[in-house]
PDB file of C-alpha atoms in Angstrom:
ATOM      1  CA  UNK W  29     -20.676  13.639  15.514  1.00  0.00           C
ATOM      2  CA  UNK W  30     -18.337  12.567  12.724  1.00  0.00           C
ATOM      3  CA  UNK W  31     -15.039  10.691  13.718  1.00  0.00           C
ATOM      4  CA  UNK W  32     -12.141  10.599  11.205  1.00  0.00           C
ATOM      5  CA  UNK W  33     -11.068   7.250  10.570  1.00  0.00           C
ATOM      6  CA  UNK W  34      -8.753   7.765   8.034  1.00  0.00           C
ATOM      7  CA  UNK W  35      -5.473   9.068   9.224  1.00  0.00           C
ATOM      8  CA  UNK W  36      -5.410   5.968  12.199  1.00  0.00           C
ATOM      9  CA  UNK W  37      -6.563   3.588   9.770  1.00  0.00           C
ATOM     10  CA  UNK W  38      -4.044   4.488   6.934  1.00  0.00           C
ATOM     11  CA  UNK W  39      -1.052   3.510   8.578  1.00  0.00           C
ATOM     12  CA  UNK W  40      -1.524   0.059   8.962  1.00  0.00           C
ATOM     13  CA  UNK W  41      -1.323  -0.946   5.333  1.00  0.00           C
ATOM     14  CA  UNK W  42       1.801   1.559   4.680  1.00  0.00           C
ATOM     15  CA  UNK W  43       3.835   0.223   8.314  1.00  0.00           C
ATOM     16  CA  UNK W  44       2.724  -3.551   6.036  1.00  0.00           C
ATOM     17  CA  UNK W  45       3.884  -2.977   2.574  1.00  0.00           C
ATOM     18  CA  UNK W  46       7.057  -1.270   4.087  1.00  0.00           C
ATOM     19  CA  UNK W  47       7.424  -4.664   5.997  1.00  0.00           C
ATOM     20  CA  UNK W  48       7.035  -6.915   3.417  1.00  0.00           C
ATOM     21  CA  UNK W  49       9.199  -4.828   0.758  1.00  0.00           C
ATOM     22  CA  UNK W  50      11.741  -4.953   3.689  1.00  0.00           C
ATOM     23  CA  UNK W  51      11.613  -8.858   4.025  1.00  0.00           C
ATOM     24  CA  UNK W  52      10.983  -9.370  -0.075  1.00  0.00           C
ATOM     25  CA  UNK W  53      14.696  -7.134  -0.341  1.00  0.00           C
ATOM     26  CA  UNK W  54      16.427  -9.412   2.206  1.00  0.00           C
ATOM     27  CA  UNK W  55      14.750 -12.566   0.827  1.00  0.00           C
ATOM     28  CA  UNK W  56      16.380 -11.815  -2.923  1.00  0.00           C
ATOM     29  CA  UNK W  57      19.775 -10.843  -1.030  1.00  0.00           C
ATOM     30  CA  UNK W  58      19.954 -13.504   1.375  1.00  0.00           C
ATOM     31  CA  UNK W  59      17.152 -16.129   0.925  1.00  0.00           C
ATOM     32  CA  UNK W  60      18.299 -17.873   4.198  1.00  0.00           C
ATOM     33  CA  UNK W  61      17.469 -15.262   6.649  1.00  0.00           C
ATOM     34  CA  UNK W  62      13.783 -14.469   6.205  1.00  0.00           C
ATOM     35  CA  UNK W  63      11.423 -17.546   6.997  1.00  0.00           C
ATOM     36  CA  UNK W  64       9.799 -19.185   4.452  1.00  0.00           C
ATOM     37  CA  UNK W  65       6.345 -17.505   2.959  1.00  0.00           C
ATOM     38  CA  UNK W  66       6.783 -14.607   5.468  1.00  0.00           C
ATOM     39  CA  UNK W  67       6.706 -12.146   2.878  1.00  0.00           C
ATOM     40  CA  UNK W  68       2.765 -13.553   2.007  1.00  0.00           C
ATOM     41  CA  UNK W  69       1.724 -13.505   5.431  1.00  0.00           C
ATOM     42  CA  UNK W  70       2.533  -9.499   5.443  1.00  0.00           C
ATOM     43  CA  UNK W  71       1.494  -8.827   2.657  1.00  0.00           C
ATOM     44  CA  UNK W  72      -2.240 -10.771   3.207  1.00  0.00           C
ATOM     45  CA  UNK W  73      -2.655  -8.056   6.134  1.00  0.00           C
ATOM     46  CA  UNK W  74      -1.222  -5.473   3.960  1.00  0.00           C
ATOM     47  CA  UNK W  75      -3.802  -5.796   0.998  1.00  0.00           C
ATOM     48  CA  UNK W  76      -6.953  -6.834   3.365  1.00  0.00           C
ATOM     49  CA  UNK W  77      -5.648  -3.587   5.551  1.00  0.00           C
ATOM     50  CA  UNK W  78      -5.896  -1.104   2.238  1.00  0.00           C
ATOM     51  CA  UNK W  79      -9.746  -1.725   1.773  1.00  0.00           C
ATOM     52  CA  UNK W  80     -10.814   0.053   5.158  1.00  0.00           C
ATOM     53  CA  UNK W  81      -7.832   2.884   4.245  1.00  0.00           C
ATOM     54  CA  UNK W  82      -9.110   3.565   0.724  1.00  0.00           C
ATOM     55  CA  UNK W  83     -12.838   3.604   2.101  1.00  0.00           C
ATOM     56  CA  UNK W  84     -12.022   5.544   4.808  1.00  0.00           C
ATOM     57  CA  UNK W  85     -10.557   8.053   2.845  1.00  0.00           C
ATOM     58  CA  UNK W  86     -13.412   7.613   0.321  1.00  0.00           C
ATOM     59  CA  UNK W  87     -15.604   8.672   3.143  1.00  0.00           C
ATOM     60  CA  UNK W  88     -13.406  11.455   4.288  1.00  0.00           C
ATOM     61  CA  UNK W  89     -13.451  12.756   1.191  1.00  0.00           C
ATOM     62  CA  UNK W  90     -16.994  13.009   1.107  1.00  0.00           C
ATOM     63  CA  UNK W  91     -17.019  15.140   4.531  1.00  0.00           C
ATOM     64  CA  UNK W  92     -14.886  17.156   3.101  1.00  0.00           C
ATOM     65  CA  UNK W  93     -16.331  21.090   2.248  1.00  0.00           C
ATOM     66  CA  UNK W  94     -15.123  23.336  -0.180  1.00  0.00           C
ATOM     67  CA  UNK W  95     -11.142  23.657  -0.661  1.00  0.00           C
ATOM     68  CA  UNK W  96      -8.880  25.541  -2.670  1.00  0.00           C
ATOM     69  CA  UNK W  97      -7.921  24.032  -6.554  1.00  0.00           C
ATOM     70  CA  UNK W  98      -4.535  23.590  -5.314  1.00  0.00           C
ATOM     71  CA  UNK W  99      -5.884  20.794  -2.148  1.00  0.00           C
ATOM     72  CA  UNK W 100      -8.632  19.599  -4.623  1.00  0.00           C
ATOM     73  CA  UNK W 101      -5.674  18.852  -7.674  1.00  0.00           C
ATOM     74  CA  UNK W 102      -3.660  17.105  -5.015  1.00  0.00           C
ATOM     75  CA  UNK W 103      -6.867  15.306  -2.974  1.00  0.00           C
ATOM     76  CA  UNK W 104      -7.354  13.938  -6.779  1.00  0.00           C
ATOM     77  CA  UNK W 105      -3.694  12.951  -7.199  1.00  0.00           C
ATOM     78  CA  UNK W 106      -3.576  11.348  -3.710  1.00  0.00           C
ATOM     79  CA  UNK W 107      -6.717   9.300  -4.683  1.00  0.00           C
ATOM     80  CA  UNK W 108      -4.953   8.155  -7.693  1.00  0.00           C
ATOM     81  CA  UNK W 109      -2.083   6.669  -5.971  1.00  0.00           C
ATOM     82  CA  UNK W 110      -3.939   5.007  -3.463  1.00  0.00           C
ATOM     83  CA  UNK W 111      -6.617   3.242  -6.128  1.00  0.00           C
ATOM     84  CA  UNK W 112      -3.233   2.093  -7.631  1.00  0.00           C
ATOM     85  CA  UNK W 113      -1.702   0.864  -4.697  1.00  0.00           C
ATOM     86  CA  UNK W 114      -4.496  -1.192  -3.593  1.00  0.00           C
ATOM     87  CA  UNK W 115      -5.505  -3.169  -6.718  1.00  0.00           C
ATOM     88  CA  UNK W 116      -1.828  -3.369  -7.407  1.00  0.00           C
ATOM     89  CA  UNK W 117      -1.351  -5.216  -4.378  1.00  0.00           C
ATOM     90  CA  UNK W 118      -4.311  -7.123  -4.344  1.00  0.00           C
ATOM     91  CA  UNK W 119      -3.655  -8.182  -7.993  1.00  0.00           C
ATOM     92  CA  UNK W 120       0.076  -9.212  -6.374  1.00  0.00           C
ATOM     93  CA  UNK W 121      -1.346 -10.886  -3.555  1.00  0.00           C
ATOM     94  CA  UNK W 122      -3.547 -13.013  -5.402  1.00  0.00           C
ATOM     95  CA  UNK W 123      -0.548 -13.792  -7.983  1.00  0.00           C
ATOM     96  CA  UNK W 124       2.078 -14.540  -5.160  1.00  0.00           C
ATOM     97  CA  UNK W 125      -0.745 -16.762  -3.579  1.00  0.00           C
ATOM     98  CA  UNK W 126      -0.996 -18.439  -6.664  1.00  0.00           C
ATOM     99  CA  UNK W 127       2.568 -19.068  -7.381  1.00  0.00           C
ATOM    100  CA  UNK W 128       2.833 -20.236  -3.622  1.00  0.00           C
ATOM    101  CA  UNK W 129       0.463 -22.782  -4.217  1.00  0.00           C
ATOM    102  CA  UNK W 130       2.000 -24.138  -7.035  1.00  0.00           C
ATOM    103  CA  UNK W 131       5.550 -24.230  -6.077  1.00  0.00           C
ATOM    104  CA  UNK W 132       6.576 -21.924  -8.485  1.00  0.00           C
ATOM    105  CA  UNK W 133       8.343 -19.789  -6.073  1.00  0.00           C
ATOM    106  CA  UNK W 134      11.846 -20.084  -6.974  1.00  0.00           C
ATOM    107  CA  UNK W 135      14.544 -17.285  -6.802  1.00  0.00           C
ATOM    108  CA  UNK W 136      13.844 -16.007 -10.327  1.00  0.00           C
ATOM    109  CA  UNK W 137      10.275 -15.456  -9.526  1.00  0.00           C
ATOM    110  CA  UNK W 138      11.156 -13.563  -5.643  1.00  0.00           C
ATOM    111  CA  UNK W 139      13.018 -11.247  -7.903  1.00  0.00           C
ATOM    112  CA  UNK W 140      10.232 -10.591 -10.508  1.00  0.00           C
ATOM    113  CA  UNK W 141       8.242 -10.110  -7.261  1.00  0.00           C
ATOM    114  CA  UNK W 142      10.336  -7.479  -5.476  1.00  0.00           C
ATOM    115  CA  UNK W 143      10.346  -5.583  -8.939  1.00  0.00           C
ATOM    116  CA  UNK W 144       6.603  -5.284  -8.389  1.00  0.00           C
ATOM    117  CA  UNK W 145       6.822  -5.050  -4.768  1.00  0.00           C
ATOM    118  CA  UNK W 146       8.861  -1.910  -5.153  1.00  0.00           C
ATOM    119  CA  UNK W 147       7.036  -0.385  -7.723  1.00  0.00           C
ATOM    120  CA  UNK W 148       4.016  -0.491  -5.209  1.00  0.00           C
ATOM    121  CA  UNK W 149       6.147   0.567  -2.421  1.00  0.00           C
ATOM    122  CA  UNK W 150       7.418   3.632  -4.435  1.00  0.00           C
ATOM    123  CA  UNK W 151       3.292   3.844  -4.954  1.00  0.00           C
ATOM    124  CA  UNK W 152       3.020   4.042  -1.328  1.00  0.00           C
ATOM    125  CA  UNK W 153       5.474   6.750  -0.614  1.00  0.00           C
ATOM    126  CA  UNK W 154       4.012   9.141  -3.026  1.00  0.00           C
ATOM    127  CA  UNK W 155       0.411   8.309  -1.762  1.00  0.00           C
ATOM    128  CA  UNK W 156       2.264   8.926   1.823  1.00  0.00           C
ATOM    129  CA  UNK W 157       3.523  11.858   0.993  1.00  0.00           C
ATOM    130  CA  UNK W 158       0.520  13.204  -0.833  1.00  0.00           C
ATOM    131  CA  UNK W 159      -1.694  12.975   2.280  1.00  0.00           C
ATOM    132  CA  UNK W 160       1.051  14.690   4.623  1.00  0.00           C
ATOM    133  CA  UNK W 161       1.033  17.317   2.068  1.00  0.00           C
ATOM    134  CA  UNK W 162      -3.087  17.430   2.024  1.00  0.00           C
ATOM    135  CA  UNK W 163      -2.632  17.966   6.073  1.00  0.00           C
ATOM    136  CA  UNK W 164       0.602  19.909   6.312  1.00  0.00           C
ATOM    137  CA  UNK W 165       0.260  22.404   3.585  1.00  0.00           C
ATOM    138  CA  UNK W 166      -3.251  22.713   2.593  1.00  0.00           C
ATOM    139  CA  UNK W 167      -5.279  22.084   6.220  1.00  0.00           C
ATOM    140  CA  UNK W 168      -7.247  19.119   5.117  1.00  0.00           C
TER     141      UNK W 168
END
């Protein structure tokens, strides 16, 4: 009996990077309000939490019998934007660890952060809204 994994697993690391986008936002607005190094202890769960999705998925896709061009172009485009997403962030994590560790972490550097931050968020949605379409539209 095979047991799809991948839609309960996948939400985890979008309800994550969502999170720590949030907090990175309010931490460039109003450094004050979010604690200290919160914004690394999402986004550790976020990137460990996007191995399991993209393998899942990996494995789903493998499970997967014939489909139509149209699901196939947009299976392809979906798997795209998640490989980006996930060594994206894990190349961030390990560079916001990094910077942590060093001290570097001044105000300058949370905004250079959210710029990357939001480029992988903005990853996220379309990867999002790729697999809704792969379920919604073209019965995957």
């Amino acid at each position: 009996m095979y047991i799809e994994l991948h839609p309960a697993i996948v939400h985890f690391p979008i309800a994550l990077i969502t999170l720590a986008y949030i907090f990175q936002v309010i931490t460039v607005i109003k450094p004050s309000v979010v604690p200290i190094h919160l914004n690394l202890w999402v986004l550790i769960p976020a990137t460990l939490s996007t191995l399991p999705a993209v393998l899942s998925g990996e494995n789903a896709k493998e499970n997967l019998g014939e489909i139509c061009m149209g699901a196939r172009e947009t299976l392809e485009i979906h798997q795209l934007f998640a490989n980006i997403t996930t060594w994206s962030l894990l190349t961030l994590t390990l560079v916001w660890i990094y910077i942590t560790l060093k001290g570097y972490a001044n105000q300058k550097v949370q905004r250079l952060l959210l710029a990357f931050l939001t480029l992988i968020f903005i990853s996220v949605c379309i990867t999002g809204y790729l697999g809704g379409e792969l379920v919604h539209i073209w019965d995957v």
